[in-house]
Coordinates of C-alpha atoms in Angstrom, one line a residue:
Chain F
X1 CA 70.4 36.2 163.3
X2 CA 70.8 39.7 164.9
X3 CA 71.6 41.5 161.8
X4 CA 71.7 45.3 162.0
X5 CA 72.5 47.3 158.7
X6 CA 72.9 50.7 158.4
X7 CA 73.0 53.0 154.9
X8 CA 74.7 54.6 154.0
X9 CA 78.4 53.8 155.1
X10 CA 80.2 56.8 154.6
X11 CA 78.7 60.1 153.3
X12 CA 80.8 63.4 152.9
X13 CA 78.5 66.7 152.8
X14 CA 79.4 70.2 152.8
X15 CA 78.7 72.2 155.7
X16 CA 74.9 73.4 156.1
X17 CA 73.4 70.2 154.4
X18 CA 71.2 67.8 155.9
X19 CA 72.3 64.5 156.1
X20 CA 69.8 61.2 156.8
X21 CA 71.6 57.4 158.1
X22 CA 68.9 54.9 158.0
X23 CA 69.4 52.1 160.4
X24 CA 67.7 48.4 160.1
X25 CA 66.5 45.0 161.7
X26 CA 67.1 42.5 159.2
X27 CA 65.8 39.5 160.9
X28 CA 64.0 41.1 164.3
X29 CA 61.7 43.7 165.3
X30 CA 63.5 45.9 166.9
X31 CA 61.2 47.6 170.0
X32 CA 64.2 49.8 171.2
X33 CA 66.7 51.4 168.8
X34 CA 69.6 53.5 170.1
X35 CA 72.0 56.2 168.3
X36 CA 75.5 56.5 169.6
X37 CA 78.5 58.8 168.3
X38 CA 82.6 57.6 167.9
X39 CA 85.3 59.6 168.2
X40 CA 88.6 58.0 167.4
X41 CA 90.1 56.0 169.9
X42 CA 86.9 56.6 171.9
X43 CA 84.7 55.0 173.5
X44 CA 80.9 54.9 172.6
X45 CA 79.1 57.9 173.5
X46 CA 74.9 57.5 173.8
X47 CA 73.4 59.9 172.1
X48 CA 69.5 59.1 172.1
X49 CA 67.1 56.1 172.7
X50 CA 64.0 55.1 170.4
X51 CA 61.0 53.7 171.0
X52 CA 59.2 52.8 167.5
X53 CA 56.1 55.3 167.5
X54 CA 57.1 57.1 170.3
X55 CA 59.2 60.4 170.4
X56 CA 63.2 59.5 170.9
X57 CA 64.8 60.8 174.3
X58 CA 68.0 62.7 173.7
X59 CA 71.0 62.3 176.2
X60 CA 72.3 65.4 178.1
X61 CA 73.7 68.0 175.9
X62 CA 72.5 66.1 172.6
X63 CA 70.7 69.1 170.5
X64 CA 67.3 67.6 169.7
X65 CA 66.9 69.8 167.0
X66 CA 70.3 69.0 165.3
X67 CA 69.6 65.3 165.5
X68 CA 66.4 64.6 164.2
X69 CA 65.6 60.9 165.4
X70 CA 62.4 59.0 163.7
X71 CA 61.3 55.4 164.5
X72 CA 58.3 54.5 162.3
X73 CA 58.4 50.8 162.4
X74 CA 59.7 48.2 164.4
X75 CA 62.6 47.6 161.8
X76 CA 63.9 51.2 160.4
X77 CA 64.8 53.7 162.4
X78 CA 66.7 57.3 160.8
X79 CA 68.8 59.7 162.0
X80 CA 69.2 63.4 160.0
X81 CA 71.8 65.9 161.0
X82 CA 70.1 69.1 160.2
X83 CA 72.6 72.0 159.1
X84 CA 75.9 69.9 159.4
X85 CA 79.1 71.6 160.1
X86 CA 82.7 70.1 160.6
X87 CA 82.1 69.5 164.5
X88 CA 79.2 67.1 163.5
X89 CA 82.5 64.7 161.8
X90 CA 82.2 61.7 163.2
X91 CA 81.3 57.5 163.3
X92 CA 78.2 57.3 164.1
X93 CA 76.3 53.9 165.3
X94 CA 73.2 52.6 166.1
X95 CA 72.2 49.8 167.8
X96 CA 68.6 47.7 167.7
X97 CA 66.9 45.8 170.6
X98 CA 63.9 44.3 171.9
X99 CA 63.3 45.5 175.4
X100 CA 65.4 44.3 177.4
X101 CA 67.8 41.7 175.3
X102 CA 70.9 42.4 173.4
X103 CA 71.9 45.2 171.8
X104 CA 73.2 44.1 168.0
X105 CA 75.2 47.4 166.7
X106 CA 74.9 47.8 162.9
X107 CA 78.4 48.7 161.1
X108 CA 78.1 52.2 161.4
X109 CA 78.4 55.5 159.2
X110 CA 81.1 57.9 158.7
X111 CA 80.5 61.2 158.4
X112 CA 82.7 63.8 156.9
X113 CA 81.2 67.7 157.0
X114 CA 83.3 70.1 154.6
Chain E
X1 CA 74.9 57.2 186.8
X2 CA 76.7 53.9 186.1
X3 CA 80.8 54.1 185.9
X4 CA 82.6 51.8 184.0
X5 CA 86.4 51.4 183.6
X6 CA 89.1 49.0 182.3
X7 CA 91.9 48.1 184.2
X8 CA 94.2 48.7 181.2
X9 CA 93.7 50.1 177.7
X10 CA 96.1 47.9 175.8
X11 CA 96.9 44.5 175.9
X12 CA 99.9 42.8 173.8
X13 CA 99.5 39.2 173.1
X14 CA 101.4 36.4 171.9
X15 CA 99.2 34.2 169.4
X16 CA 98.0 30.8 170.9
X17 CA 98.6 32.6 174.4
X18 CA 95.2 33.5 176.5
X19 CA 93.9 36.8 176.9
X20 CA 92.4 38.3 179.9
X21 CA 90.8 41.7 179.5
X22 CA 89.0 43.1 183.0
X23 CA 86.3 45.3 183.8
X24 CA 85.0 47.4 186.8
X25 CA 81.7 48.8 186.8
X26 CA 80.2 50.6 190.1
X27 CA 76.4 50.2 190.6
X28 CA 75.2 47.4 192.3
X29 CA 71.9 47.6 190.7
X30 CA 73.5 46.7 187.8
X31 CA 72.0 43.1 186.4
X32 CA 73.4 42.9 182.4
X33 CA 76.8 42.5 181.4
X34 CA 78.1 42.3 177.6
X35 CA 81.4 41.9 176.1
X36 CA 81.8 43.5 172.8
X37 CA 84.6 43.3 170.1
X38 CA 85.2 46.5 167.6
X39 CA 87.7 46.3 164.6
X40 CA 88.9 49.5 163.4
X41 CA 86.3 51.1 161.2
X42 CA 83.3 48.9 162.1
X43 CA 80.6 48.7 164.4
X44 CA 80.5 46.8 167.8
X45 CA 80.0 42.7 167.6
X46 CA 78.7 41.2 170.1
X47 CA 80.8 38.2 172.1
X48 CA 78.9 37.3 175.0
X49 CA 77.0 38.2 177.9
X50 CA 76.1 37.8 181.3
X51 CA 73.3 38.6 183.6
X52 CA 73.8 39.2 187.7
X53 CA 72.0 35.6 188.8
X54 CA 75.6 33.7 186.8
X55 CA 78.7 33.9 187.9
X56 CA 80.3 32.3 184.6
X57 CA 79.4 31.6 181.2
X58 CA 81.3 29.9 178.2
X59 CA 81.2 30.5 174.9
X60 CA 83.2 29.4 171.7
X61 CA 87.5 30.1 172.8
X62 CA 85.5 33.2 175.6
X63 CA 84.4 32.9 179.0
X64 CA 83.2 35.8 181.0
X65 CA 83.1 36.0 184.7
X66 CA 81.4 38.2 186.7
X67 CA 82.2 38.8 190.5
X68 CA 79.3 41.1 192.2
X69 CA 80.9 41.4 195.1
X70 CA 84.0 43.8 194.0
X71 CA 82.0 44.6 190.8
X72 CA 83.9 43.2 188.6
X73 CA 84.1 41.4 185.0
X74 CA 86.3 39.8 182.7
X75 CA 86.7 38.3 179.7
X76 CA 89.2 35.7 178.8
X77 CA 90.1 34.6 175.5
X78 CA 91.7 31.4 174.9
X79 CA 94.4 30.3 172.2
X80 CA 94.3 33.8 170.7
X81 CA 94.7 34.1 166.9
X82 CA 95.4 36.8 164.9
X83 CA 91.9 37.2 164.0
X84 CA 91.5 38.8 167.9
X85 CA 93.1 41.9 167.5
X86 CA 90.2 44.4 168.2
X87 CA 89.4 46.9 170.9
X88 CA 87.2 45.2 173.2
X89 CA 84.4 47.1 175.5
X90 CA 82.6 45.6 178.2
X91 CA 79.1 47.8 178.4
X92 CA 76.8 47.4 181.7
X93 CA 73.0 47.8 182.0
X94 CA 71.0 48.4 184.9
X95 CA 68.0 47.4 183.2
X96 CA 64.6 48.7 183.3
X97 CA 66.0 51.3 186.0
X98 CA 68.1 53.0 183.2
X99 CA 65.3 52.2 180.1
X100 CA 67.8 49.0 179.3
X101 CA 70.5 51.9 178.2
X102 CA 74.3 50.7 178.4
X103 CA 77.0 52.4 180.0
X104 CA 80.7 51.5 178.0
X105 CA 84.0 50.7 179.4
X106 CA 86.7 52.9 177.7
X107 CA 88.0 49.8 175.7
X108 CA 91.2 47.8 175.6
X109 CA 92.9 47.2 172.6
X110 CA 94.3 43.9 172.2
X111 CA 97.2 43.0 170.1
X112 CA 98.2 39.9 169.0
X113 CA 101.7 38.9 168.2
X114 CA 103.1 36.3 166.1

């Protein structure tokens, strides 16, 4: 149980392009859904937290408008990087929850901006 | 905010050997502990957990302790294989005080020899 995918994998854009990462509870509704960013050799860094049907609350110096965050049911939420450029290469995760359990992390998706 | 650290970021050990990877974490509020394991180029798993009302928990080969007095919390890993090497995080949550957000450890990367 606790199965969190994410789609796609890997995704290489040229700079300016959108790119969407859909993240999914397989076998739970997820109430809570969180976005975090990689760096190599990095810890995790939080970016936002999503409530499904509610607006997503962005962490300190996370642009809003550059990371679009939607949470339409209790199993999908997406995250689209608007206008990517090379500083927006990274691993980025997301992890699914209901309040106030465990968060399962799905496998991530790499993102290369050109 | 929360502040979490590891006492060292790599850990060599020899296979069948036990591994103890430690944690420190600062708020006393805090009332969720996890232990996570990351290979290189995938997502988090989750090993096992702890809330503040346990001072030990056991899980297959992993026990986590958790001292509230000096905030601390480790993980131990017994008869290590191969199969361990990973960067392990532990990630603290002060509940519905923080939204059920985790704060991460920097992560210790544990190698096994053989």
């Amino acid at each position: 149980g606790a199965v969190v995918s994410q789609h796609p994998s890997w995704v290489i854009c040229k700079s300016g392009t959108s790119v969407k990462i859909e993240c999914r509870s397989l076998d739970f509704q997820a109430t809570t859904m969180f976005w975090y960013r990689q760096f190599p050799k990095q810890s995790l860094m939080l970016m936002a937290t999503s409530n499904e049907g509610s607006k997503a609350t962005y962490e300190q110096g996370v642009e809003k408008d550059k990371f679009l965050i939607n949470h339409a049911s209790l199993t999908l939420s997406t995250l689209t990087v608007t206008s990517a450029h090379p500083e927006d290469s990274s691993f980025y995760i997301c992890s699914a929850s209901r309040l106030g359990e465990t968060q399962y992390f799905g496998p991530g998706t790499r993102l290369l901006v050109l | 905010g929360e502040s979490v650290g590891l006492h060292l970021p790599t850990l060599s050990v020899q296979e069948g050997d036990n591994s103890i990877i430690n944690c420190a974490y600062s708020n006393s509020a805090s009332d969720y502990f996890i232990w996570y394991k990351q290979e290189s180029g995938k997502g988090p798993q989750f090993i096992i957990d702890i809330r503040s009302n346990m001072d030990k928990r056991q899980g297959q080969r992993v026990t986590v302790l958790l001292n509230k007095t000096v905030k601390h919390l480790s993980l131990q890993i017994a008869a290590t294989q191969p199969g361990d090497s990973a960067v392990y995080f532990c990630a603290v949550s002060d509940g519905r005080f923080n939204d059920y957000k985790l704060s991460f450890g920097a992560g210790t990367t544990v190698t096994v020899r053989a």
